[in-house]
């Protein structure tokens, strides 16, 4: 019994020591925490100027960086606005230029089409024969060499050749219609039917329909001609009407410096002015 009592007392003593050790350990931790807080308060109390200065400098640097970021964002927005608002085109001499984008209005297309048909199809004998130096023609190419306006139409306003890379298919209808007109000019020179000089006086837009980028136009162009009447051996002034009908479309993917709206002629019907040899 005495041994059991001794063991029990030893166990109790051990437990008491453990509790006391834990209590002392907790007191040391609490004291250490209080000591750390005191040191921090003491440090900031003595060095508040330096700490405050550091914080102020940090805020200034932060504000400066924010300002720089804001300026860069504004510059980026301006670049994006510039790129989205303009399109880069290459001129015929190889220069790159920026052109401001504008909404494509039907009225612009109408006036452009009228201008092209009004200024490129009327051909006089003096123009066709290079001031009467070339009275005969062997083929269509010789006519186009002498009449830059018709060459311009064939090259820039008619799909005359296939181009797989550009997704262009030749339009035989338009090419054939232009060839028919060129053939008429050759025959008119040979038969003395083409006035020597022609000037545009006025025009009437008989019809213009535009739908889904396609157009249908009819023009009556009033002209004043100076015709040489062989039987009278003199020039006579004559007035006539040059009639033109055409169908086509506008495709901006085919635009160029000369043809900014990508106008394409799909068919042509031309009623030229014929010299009145009985005048």
Coordinates of C-alpha atoms in Angstrom, one line a residue:
X1 CA 0.0 0.0 0.0
X2 CA 2.8 2.4 0.8
X3 CA 4.3 1.7 -2.6
X4 CA 1.0 2.6 -4.3
X5 CA 0.7 5.7 -2.3
X6 CA 4.2 6.8 -3.2
X7 CA 3.6 6.1 -6.9
X8 CA 0.3 8.1 -6.8
X9 CA 2.1 11.0 -5.1
X10 CA 4.9 10.9 -7.7
X11 CA 2.3 11.0 -10.5
X12 CA 0.5 13.9 -9.0
X13 CA 3.8 15.8 -8.5
X14 CA 4.7 15.2 -12.2
X15 CA 1.3 16.4 -13.4
X16 CA 1.6 19.6 -11.2
X17 CA 5.1 20.3 -12.6
X18 CA 3.8 19.9 -16.2
X19 CA 0.9 22.3 -15.5
X20 CA 3.4 24.8 -13.9
X21 CA 5.7 24.5 -16.9
X22 CA 2.9 25.2 -19.4
X23 CA 1.8 28.2 -17.3
X24 CA 5.4 29.5 -17.3
X25 CA 5.7 28.9 -21.1
X26 CA 2.4 30.8 -21.7
X27 CA 3.6 33.7 -19.5
X28 CA 6.9 33.8 -21.5
X29 CA 5.0 33.9 -24.8
X30 CA 2.7 36.6 -23.6
X31 CA 5.6 38.6 -22.3
X32 CA 7.5 38.1 -25.6
X33 CA 4.4 39.3 -27.5
X34 CA 4.1 42.3 -25.3
X35 CA 7.8 43.0 -25.6
X36 CA 7.5 42.8 -29.5
X37 CA 4.6 45.2 -29.5
X38 CA 6.4 47.6 -27.3
X39 CA 9.5 47.5 -29.5
X40 CA 7.4 48.1 -32.6
X41 CA 5.6 51.0 -31.0
X42 CA 8.9 52.4 -29.8
X43 CA 10.5 52.0 -33.3
X44 CA 7.6 53.8 -35.1
X45 CA 7.5 56.4 -32.4
X46 CA 11.2 57.2 -32.9
X47 CA 11.2 56.8 -36.7
X48 CA 7.8 58.1 -37.7
X49 CA 9.3 60.8 -40.0
X50 CA 11.3 58.2 -42.0
X51 CA 8.3 55.8 -42.2
X52 CA 6.0 58.6 -43.2
X53 CA 8.5 59.9 -45.8
X54 CA 8.9 56.4 -47.2
X55 CA 5.1 56.0 -47.5
X56 CA 4.8 59.4 -49.2
X57 CA 7.5 58.6 -51.7
X58 CA 5.9 55.2 -52.4
X59 CA 2.6 56.9 -53.0
X60 CA 4.2 59.5 -55.3
X61 CA 5.9 56.7 -57.3
X62 CA 2.7 54.8 -57.5
X63 CA 0.8 57.9 -58.7
X64 CA 3.5 58.6 -61.3
X65 CA 3.3 55.1 -62.7
X66 CA -0.5 55.2 -62.8
X67 CA -0.2 58.5 -64.7
X68 CA 2.3 56.9 -67.2
X69 CA 0.0 53.9 -67.7
X70 CA -3.0 56.3 -68.3
X71 CA -1.0 58.3 -70.9
X72 CA 0.1 55.1 -72.7
X73 CA -3.5 53.9 -72.7
X74 CA -4.6 57.2 -74.3
X75 CA -1.8 56.9 -76.9
X76 CA -2.9 53.3 -77.6
X77 CA -6.5 54.4 -78.0
X78 CA -5.4 57.2 -80.4
X79 CA -3.4 54.6 -82.5
X80 CA -6.4 52.2 -82.6
X81 CA -8.7 55.1 -83.5
X82 CA -6.3 56.2 -86.3
X83 CA -6.0 52.7 -87.7
X84 CA -9.7 52.0 -87.6
X85 CA -10.6 55.4 -89.0
X86 CA -8.3 55.2 -92.0
X87 CA -7.2 52.8 -94.6
X88 CA -3.8 52.5 -96.2
X89 CA -3.6 52.6 -100.0
X90 CA -0.7 52.3 -102.4
X91 CA -0.5 54.8 -105.1
X92 CA 0.5 54.0 -108.7
X93 CA 4.1 55.2 -108.0
X94 CA 4.4 52.9 -105.0
X95 CA 3.7 55.4 -102.2
X96 CA 1.6 54.4 -99.2
X97 CA -1.0 56.9 -98.1
X98 CA -3.7 56.9 -95.4
X99 CA -7.2 57.8 -96.5
X100 CA -9.9 58.6 -94.0
X101 CA -12.8 56.2 -94.1
X102 CA -16.2 57.6 -94.8
X103 CA -19.6 56.0 -94.9
X104 CA -20.2 54.7 -98.4
X105 CA -23.2 56.6 -99.7
X106 CA -25.3 55.7 -102.7
X107 CA -25.1 59.2 -104.0
X108 CA -21.3 59.0 -104.1
X109 CA -21.5 55.9 -106.2
X110 CA -24.1 57.4 -108.5
X111 CA -22.0 60.5 -109.2
X112 CA -18.9 58.4 -109.7
X113 CA -20.6 56.1 -112.2
X114 CA -22.0 59.1 -114.1
X115 CA -18.5 60.6 -114.3
X116 CA -16.9 57.4 -115.6
X117 CA -19.5 56.9 -118.4
X118 CA -19.6 60.6 -119.3
X119 CA -15.8 61.1 -119.7
X120 CA -14.5 57.8 -121.1
X121 CA -16.7 56.5 -123.9
X122 CA -17.1 59.4 -126.3
X123 CA -14.4 59.2 -129.0
X124 CA -13.9 61.6 -131.9
X125 CA -12.0 60.8 -135.1
X126 CA -9.2 63.2 -134.3
X127 CA -8.7 61.4 -131.0
X128 CA -8.9 57.9 -132.4
X129 CA -6.5 58.5 -135.3
X130 CA -4.0 60.5 -133.2
X131 CA -4.8 63.8 -135.0
X132 CA -5.4 62.0 -138.3
X133 CA -1.9 60.5 -138.4
X134 CA -3.2 56.9 -138.2
X135 CA -6.2 56.3 -140.4
X136 CA -6.2 52.5 -140.3
X137 CA -6.2 49.9 -137.5
X138 CA -5.2 46.3 -137.6
X139 CA -6.6 45.2 -134.3
X140 CA -8.3 46.3 -131.1
X141 CA -5.0 46.9 -129.3
X142 CA -4.0 49.6 -131.7
X143 CA -7.3 51.4 -131.0
X144 CA -6.7 51.1 -127.2
X145 CA -3.2 52.5 -127.7
X146 CA -4.6 55.6 -129.3
X147 CA -7.6 56.0 -126.9
X148 CA -6.3 55.9 -123.2
X149 CA -9.9 56.4 -121.9
X150 CA -11.1 53.1 -123.4
X151 CA -7.9 51.4 -122.3
X152 CA -8.6 52.7 -118.8
X153 CA -12.1 51.2 -118.9
X154 CA -10.8 47.8 -120.0
X155 CA -8.1 47.6 -117.4
X156 CA -9.7 49.1 -114.4
X157 CA -13.5 48.8 -114.8
X158 CA -14.0 45.5 -116.5
X159 CA -12.9 42.0 -115.3
X160 CA -11.1 41.1 -118.5
X161 CA -8.8 38.4 -117.2
X162 CA -9.0 35.6 -114.6
X163 CA -7.1 36.2 -111.4
X164 CA -7.4 33.2 -109.0
X165 CA -5.4 34.9 -106.3
X166 CA -7.7 37.9 -106.2
X167 CA -10.8 35.7 -106.8
X168 CA -11.6 37.5 -110.1
X169 CA -13.3 35.8 -113.0
X170 CA -13.2 37.3 -116.5
X171 CA -16.5 38.8 -117.7
X172 CA -16.9 37.9 -121.4
X173 CA -20.1 39.9 -121.7
X174 CA -18.5 43.2 -120.8
X175 CA -15.4 42.4 -122.8
X176 CA -17.5 41.5 -125.8
X177 CA -19.6 44.7 -125.5
X178 CA -16.5 46.9 -125.4
X179 CA -15.0 45.1 -128.3
X180 CA -18.2 45.6 -130.3
X181 CA -17.9 49.4 -129.6
X182 CA -14.2 49.4 -130.6
X183 CA -15.1 47.5 -133.8
X184 CA -17.8 50.1 -134.6
X185 CA -15.2 52.9 -134.2
X186 CA -12.8 51.2 -136.6
X187 CA -15.6 50.8 -139.2
X188 CA -16.9 54.4 -138.6
X189 CA -13.4 55.7 -139.5
X190 CA -13.3 53.6 -142.6
X191 CA -16.8 54.7 -143.7
X192 CA -16.4 58.3 -142.7
X193 CA -19.2 58.2 -140.1
X194 CA -17.3 59.4 -137.1
X195 CA -17.3 63.2 -136.4
X196 CA -13.8 64.7 -136.4
X197 CA -14.2 66.7 -133.2
X198 CA -16.7 66.1 -130.4
X199 CA -17.5 68.2 -127.3
X200 CA -20.0 67.4 -124.5
X201 CA -22.6 70.0 -124.1
X202 CA -24.9 68.4 -121.4
X203 CA -26.4 65.2 -120.3
X204 CA -29.6 63.7 -119.1
X205 CA -29.7 60.8 -116.6
X206 CA -32.6 58.8 -118.0
X207 CA -32.3 56.0 -115.4
X208 CA -30.3 55.0 -112.4
X209 CA -31.2 52.1 -110.2
X210 CA -29.1 50.9 -107.3
X211 CA -29.7 47.8 -105.3
X212 CA -27.5 45.4 -103.4
X213 CA -24.3 47.1 -104.7
X214 CA -25.5 46.6 -108.3
X215 CA -26.5 49.4 -110.6
X216 CA -28.4 50.0 -113.9
X217 CA -27.8 53.2 -115.7
X218 CA -29.0 55.0 -118.8
X219 CA -27.4 58.2 -120.1
X220 CA -28.2 60.6 -122.9
X221 CA -25.2 62.8 -123.6
X222 CA -25.8 65.9 -125.7
X223 CA -22.8 66.6 -127.8
X224 CA -21.6 69.3 -130.2
X225 CA -19.7 67.9 -133.2
X226 CA -17.5 69.5 -135.8
X227 CA -17.8 67.2 -138.8
X228 CA -15.8 67.5 -142.1
X229 CA -18.3 67.2 -145.0
X230 CA -16.2 65.8 -147.9
X231 CA -18.7 66.8 -150.6
X232 CA -18.7 70.4 -149.4
X233 CA -15.0 70.4 -148.4
X234 CA -15.7 72.2 -145.1
X235 CA -16.5 71.6 -141.4
X236 CA -20.1 71.8 -140.2
X237 CA -21.3 72.0 -136.6
X238 CA -23.7 69.3 -135.7
X239 CA -25.6 68.4 -132.6
X240 CA -26.4 64.9 -131.5
X241 CA -27.1 62.5 -128.6
X242 CA -24.8 59.8 -127.5
X243 CA -26.8 57.1 -125.7
X244 CA -25.3 54.7 -123.3
X245 CA -26.8 51.9 -121.1
X246 CA -24.8 49.8 -118.7
X247 CA -25.2 47.4 -115.8
X248 CA -22.6 46.7 -113.2
X249 CA -21.8 46.6 -109.5
X250 CA -19.5 48.1 -106.8
X251 CA -17.0 45.9 -104.9
X252 CA -14.6 47.6 -102.5
X253 CA -12.3 44.5 -102.5
X254 CA -11.5 45.5 -106.1
X255 CA -10.8 49.2 -105.4
X256 CA -7.7 51.0 -106.6
X257 CA -6.4 54.6 -106.9
X258 CA -8.2 55.0 -110.3
X259 CA -11.3 53.1 -109.2
X260 CA -11.7 53.7 -105.4
X261 CA -15.2 52.2 -105.3
X262 CA -14.3 49.0 -107.2
X263 CA -16.9 49.7 -109.9
X264 CA -17.2 46.9 -112.4
X265 CA -19.1 47.1 -115.7
X266 CA -20.9 43.9 -116.5
X267 CA -22.7 44.9 -119.8
X268 CA -22.7 47.8 -122.2
X269 CA -25.0 49.1 -124.9
X270 CA -23.8 52.1 -126.8
X271 CA -25.5 54.2 -129.5
X272 CA -22.8 56.6 -130.8
X273 CA -23.2 59.8 -132.7
X274 CA -22.9 59.4 -136.5
X275 CA -21.8 62.2 -138.8
X276 CA -24.5 63.6 -141.0
X277 CA -22.7 63.7 -144.4
X278 CA -25.7 65.5 -146.0
X279 CA -25.5 68.5 -143.7

